[in-house]
Amino acid sequence: MTNDRLSLRIVRYALLTFGALLMVIPFLWMFLTAFKSTAELNIWPPTVLPEVWHFDNFVQVFKTAPFAQYFLNSCVMSIISTASILFTSTLAGYIFAKYKFAGNKAIFGAVLATAIVPFEVYMIPVFLQLRYNGVMNLIDTMGGLVAPYLVMSFGIFFMRQSIIQQIPDELIEAARVDGASEFRIFIQIVMPVLGSSLAALGIFAFLEAWNAYVWPLLVANSDSLFTMELGLSAFQSAFTLNIPLITAGSLISILPIMIVYIILRRQILESFSSTGLKS
């Protein structure tokens, strides 16, 4: 290895290490702050590790605000949204990838076009449709909360690419020759092959629903329907000066996301490499 290549590698790893530290340090600070007392947080020079680990901060969070209800609402919303997006994205992606019909490319192009339009642009029309739809008022209901998160245009594109790359046409044709129905092909052949892609898309869908703030703020009028993001915002307004309690609540809100990512991180990398999106 030449000196130039060695120097380049050293610089590259140094920059990556620096970038990783910039990402990790805020999370580490939040984690340690969540176990400190307010008095310890205000002393100078500041302490890195808590002098006394205040686990009761987390107990106080749940006693002060209905975080258990917020957590449950976010879980229900995220699970329904993730399940719907996985099914609709895989089904639509399969149709666009394996079925030849008039308007296939035009319709797929229209689906992709919606991905570049921010949700906030058409959020108010969606709100009005849910409120004045002539059937029922879905505002301040779980149905209204999850409605915009049932379909993801990026998910349709992602699953279409995954199906094109991972499932050859010969496999589908062989199943049809053997007498398998289209539904059986989709459930027993297509879905199992796309395990890694489904895991990656599931994480993206879960994150999108879990981190939603503006739409729940518009739709949820009662505290009993607040998600973690809304509850944490209200909690922060009430306890502005109690930073340890706020960071404890923030740590609770991101814990499910971190757990899901740690469990499924390998599937994410595999799905990106198989669809050609890694680069």
Coordinates of C-alpha atoms in Angstrom, one line a residue:
M1 CA 0.0 0.0 0.0
T2 CA 1.4 3.4 -1.0
N3 CA 1.8 6.3 1.4
D4 CA -0.9 8.3 -0.5
R5 CA -3.4 5.5 -0.2
L6 CA -2.6 5.0 3.4
S7 CA -3.0 8.7 4.1
L8 CA -6.3 8.8 2.3
R9 CA -7.6 5.9 4.3
I10 CA -6.5 7.5 7.6
V11 CA -8.2 10.8 6.7
R12 CA -11.4 8.9 5.6
Y13 CA -11.6 7.0 8.9
A14 CA -10.8 10.1 10.9
L15 CA -13.7 11.9 9.2
L16 CA -16.0 9.0 9.7
T17 CA -15.1 8.8 13.4
F18 CA -15.6 12.5 13.8
G19 CA -19.0 12.3 12.1
A20 CA -20.0 9.3 14.3
L21 CA -19.1 11.2 17.4
L22 CA -21.2 14.1 16.3
M23 CA -24.1 11.7 16.0
V24 CA -23.5 9.7 19.2
I25 CA -22.6 12.5 21.7
P26 CA -26.1 14.1 21.8
F27 CA -27.7 10.8 22.5
L28 CA -25.1 10.0 25.2
W29 CA -25.7 13.4 26.8
M30 CA -29.5 12.8 26.8
F31 CA -29.1 9.3 28.3
L32 CA -26.9 10.6 31.1
T33 CA -28.9 13.7 31.8
A34 CA -32.1 11.6 32.2
F35 CA -30.6 10.1 35.3
K36 CA -29.4 13.4 36.9
S37 CA -31.1 15.7 39.3
T38 CA -31.9 19.3 38.4
A39 CA -29.4 20.5 41.0
E40 CA -26.6 18.4 39.6
L41 CA -27.4 19.5 36.1
N42 CA -26.9 23.2 37.1
I43 CA -23.5 22.8 38.9
W44 CA -20.2 24.0 37.4
P45 CA -18.1 22.4 36.2
P46 CA -20.7 19.9 34.8
T47 CA -20.4 16.3 35.6
V48 CA -20.3 13.6 32.9
L49 CA -21.6 10.7 34.9
P50 CA -24.4 11.3 37.4
E51 CA -23.2 11.4 41.0
V52 CA -26.4 9.6 41.9
W53 CA -28.4 7.7 39.3
H54 CA -32.0 9.0 39.7
F55 CA -34.1 6.2 38.2
D56 CA -37.1 7.8 39.8
N57 CA -37.0 10.4 37.0
F58 CA -38.7 7.8 34.8
V59 CA -41.3 7.0 37.5
Q60 CA -42.0 10.7 37.9
V61 CA -42.6 11.1 34.1
F62 CA -45.3 8.4 34.2
K63 CA -46.8 9.9 37.3
T64 CA -46.9 13.4 36.1
A65 CA -48.3 12.8 32.6
P66 CA -50.3 9.9 31.0
F67 CA -47.2 8.7 29.1
A68 CA -48.5 5.1 29.1
Q69 CA -51.6 6.3 27.1
Y70 CA -49.3 8.3 24.8
F71 CA -47.1 5.3 24.3
L72 CA -50.1 3.0 23.6
N73 CA -51.5 5.5 21.1
S74 CA -48.2 5.7 19.2
C75 CA -47.9 1.9 19.2
V76 CA -51.4 1.4 17.8
M77 CA -50.9 4.1 15.2
S78 CA -47.5 2.9 14.1
I79 CA -48.4 -0.8 14.0
I80 CA -51.6 -0.2 11.9
S81 CA -49.7 2.2 9.6
T82 CA -46.7 -0.3 9.2
A83 CA -49.0 -3.3 8.5
S84 CA -51.0 -1.3 5.9
I85 CA -48.0 0.2 4.2
L86 CA -46.2 -3.2 4.0
F87 CA -49.3 -4.8 2.4
T88 CA -50.3 -2.0 0.0
S89 CA -46.7 -1.3 -1.1
T90 CA -45.9 -5.0 -1.8
L91 CA -49.2 -5.5 -3.6
A92 CA -48.9 -2.4 -5.7
G93 CA -45.2 -3.0 -6.3
Y94 CA -45.9 -6.5 -7.4
I95 CA -48.5 -5.3 -9.9
F96 CA -46.3 -2.6 -11.3
A97 CA -43.3 -5.0 -11.6
K98 CA -44.9 -8.2 -13.0
Y99 CA -48.2 -7.2 -14.7
K100 CA -48.1 -5.6 -18.2
F101 CA -51.2 -3.4 -18.8
A102 CA -52.0 -0.1 -20.5
G103 CA -51.0 2.9 -18.4
N104 CA -48.6 0.9 -16.2
K105 CA -45.7 3.4 -16.5
A106 CA -48.0 6.4 -16.5
I107 CA -49.7 5.4 -13.2
F108 CA -46.4 4.4 -11.7
G109 CA -45.0 7.8 -12.7
A110 CA -48.0 9.5 -11.0
V111 CA -47.3 7.5 -7.8
L112 CA -43.7 8.6 -7.9
A113 CA -44.7 12.2 -8.5
T114 CA -46.7 12.3 -5.2
A115 CA -43.5 11.4 -3.4
I116 CA -41.9 14.8 -4.1
V117 CA -44.9 16.7 -2.8
P118 CA -44.6 17.4 1.0
F119 CA -47.6 16.1 3.0
E120 CA -48.1 19.6 4.5
V121 CA -49.1 20.8 1.0
Y122 CA -52.2 18.7 0.9
M123 CA -52.7 18.2 4.6
I124 CA -55.6 20.6 4.9
P125 CA -57.6 19.1 2.1
V126 CA -57.2 15.7 3.7
F127 CA -58.3 17.1 7.0
L128 CA -61.4 18.6 5.4
Q129 CA -62.3 15.3 3.7
L130 CA -62.0 13.5 7.0
R131 CA -64.2 16.0 8.7
Y132 CA -66.8 16.6 6.1
N133 CA -66.9 13.3 4.2
G134 CA -70.7 12.9 4.4
V135 CA -70.4 9.7 6.4
M136 CA -68.7 10.2 9.7
N137 CA -66.4 12.7 11.3
L138 CA -63.0 11.1 11.7
I139 CA -61.4 14.0 13.5
D140 CA -60.2 13.1 17.0
T141 CA -60.4 9.4 16.3
M142 CA -57.7 6.7 15.8
G143 CA -59.0 6.2 12.3
G144 CA -58.5 9.9 11.4
L145 CA -55.1 9.8 13.1
V146 CA -53.8 6.9 11.0
A147 CA -55.6 7.6 7.7
P148 CA -52.8 9.5 5.9
Y149 CA -50.2 6.9 7.0
L150 CA -51.8 3.8 5.3
V151 CA -50.0 4.2 2.0
M152 CA -46.5 5.3 1.2
S153 CA -45.5 6.2 -2.4
F154 CA -41.8 5.5 -1.6
G155 CA -42.8 2.1 -0.3
I156 CA -44.4 1.2 -3.6
F157 CA -41.3 2.3 -5.5
F158 CA -39.1 0.4 -3.1
M159 CA -41.0 -2.8 -3.2
R160 CA -41.3 -2.6 -7.0
Q161 CA -37.5 -2.4 -7.3
S162 CA -37.1 -5.2 -4.8
I163 CA -39.5 -7.5 -6.7
I164 CA -37.8 -6.8 -10.1
Q165 CA -34.4 -7.6 -8.6
Q166 CA -35.2 -10.6 -6.4
I167 CA -38.1 -12.4 -8.1
P168 CA -37.5 -13.6 -11.7
D169 CA -40.5 -13.9 -14.1
E170 CA -39.7 -17.6 -14.6
L171 CA -40.5 -18.3 -10.9
I172 CA -44.0 -16.6 -11.3
E173 CA -44.7 -18.4 -14.6
A174 CA -43.7 -21.8 -13.1
A175 CA -46.1 -21.3 -10.2
R176 CA -48.9 -20.4 -12.6
V177 CA -48.2 -23.5 -14.7
D178 CA -48.5 -25.6 -11.5
G179 CA -51.9 -24.2 -11.0
A180 CA -51.2 -21.7 -8.2
S181 CA -53.7 -18.8 -8.0
E182 CA -52.5 -15.2 -8.2
F183 CA -53.3 -14.7 -4.5
R184 CA -51.3 -17.9 -3.5
I185 CA -48.4 -16.7 -5.6
F186 CA -48.4 -13.4 -3.9
I187 CA -48.7 -14.8 -0.3
Q188 CA -46.6 -17.9 -0.6
I189 CA -43.9 -16.9 -3.1
V190 CA -43.6 -13.2 -3.3
M191 CA -43.9 -12.2 0.3
P192 CA -41.4 -14.8 1.8
V193 CA -38.7 -13.9 -0.8
L194 CA -39.0 -10.2 0.2
G195 CA -38.2 -10.7 3.9
S196 CA -35.3 -8.2 4.0
S197 CA -37.0 -5.6 2.0
L198 CA -40.2 -5.9 4.1
A199 CA -38.1 -5.5 7.3
A200 CA -36.4 -2.3 5.9
L201 CA -39.7 -0.8 4.7
G202 CA -41.3 -1.7 7.9
I203 CA -38.8 0.3 9.8
F204 CA -39.3 3.3 7.6
A205 CA -43.0 3.1 7.9
F206 CA -42.8 2.7 11.7
L207 CA -40.5 5.7 12.0
E208 CA -42.8 7.8 9.9
A209 CA -45.8 7.1 12.0
W210 CA -44.0 7.2 15.3
N211 CA -42.4 10.6 14.6
A212 CA -45.6 12.2 13.2
Y213 CA -46.3 15.5 14.9
V214 CA -48.1 18.0 12.7
W215 CA -50.9 15.7 11.6
P216 CA -51.7 14.4 15.1
L217 CA -51.5 18.0 16.4
L218 CA -54.2 18.9 13.8
V219 CA -56.4 15.8 14.3
A220 CA -56.1 14.9 18.0
N221 CA -58.2 17.3 20.1
S222 CA -58.3 15.2 23.3
D223 CA -55.4 14.1 25.6
S224 CA -56.6 10.5 25.4
L225 CA -55.6 10.4 21.7
F226 CA -52.2 12.2 22.0
T227 CA -49.2 10.3 20.6
M228 CA -45.8 10.3 22.2
E229 CA -44.7 13.4 20.1
L230 CA -47.7 15.4 21.2
G231 CA -47.5 14.3 24.8
L232 CA -43.8 15.0 24.9
S233 CA -44.4 18.5 23.5
A234 CA -47.1 19.2 26.1
F235 CA -44.9 17.8 28.8
Q236 CA -42.0 20.0 27.8
S237 CA -44.2 23.1 28.0
A238 CA -45.2 22.2 31.5
F239 CA -41.7 21.3 32.8
T240 CA -39.5 23.7 30.9
L241 CA -37.1 24.1 33.8
N242 CA -36.8 20.4 34.7
I243 CA -34.4 19.2 32.0
P244 CA -33.8 15.7 33.5
L245 CA -37.6 14.9 33.4
I246 CA -37.8 16.2 29.8
T247 CA -34.8 14.1 28.7
A248 CA -36.2 11.1 30.5
G249 CA -39.5 11.5 28.5
S250 CA -37.5 11.9 25.3
L251 CA -35.5 8.7 26.0
I252 CA -38.7 6.8 26.5
S253 CA -40.0 8.1 23.2
I254 CA -37.0 7.0 21.1
L255 CA -36.4 3.7 22.9
P256 CA -38.8 1.6 20.7
I257 CA -37.2 3.1 17.5
M258 CA -33.7 2.2 18.7
I259 CA -34.8 -1.4 19.6
V260 CA -36.5 -2.0 16.3
Y261 CA -33.5 -0.6 14.4
I262 CA -30.9 -2.7 16.3
I263 CA -32.9 -5.9 15.7
L264 CA -33.5 -5.3 12.0
R265 CA -30.4 -3.3 11.0
R266 CA -28.9 -6.3 9.0
Q267 CA -32.1 -6.6 7.0
I268 CA -31.9 -3.0 6.1
L269 CA -28.4 -3.3 4.6
E270 CA -29.3 -6.5 2.8
S271 CA -32.4 -4.9 1.2
F272 CA -30.5 -1.8 0.0
S273 CA -27.8 -3.9 -1.5
S274 CA -30.3 -6.2 -3.3
T275 CA -32.3 -3.3 -4.8
G276 CA -29.2 -1.3 -5.8
L277 CA -30.1 1.6 -3.5
K278 CA -27.1 1.3 -1.2
S279 CA -25.0 3.6 -3.2

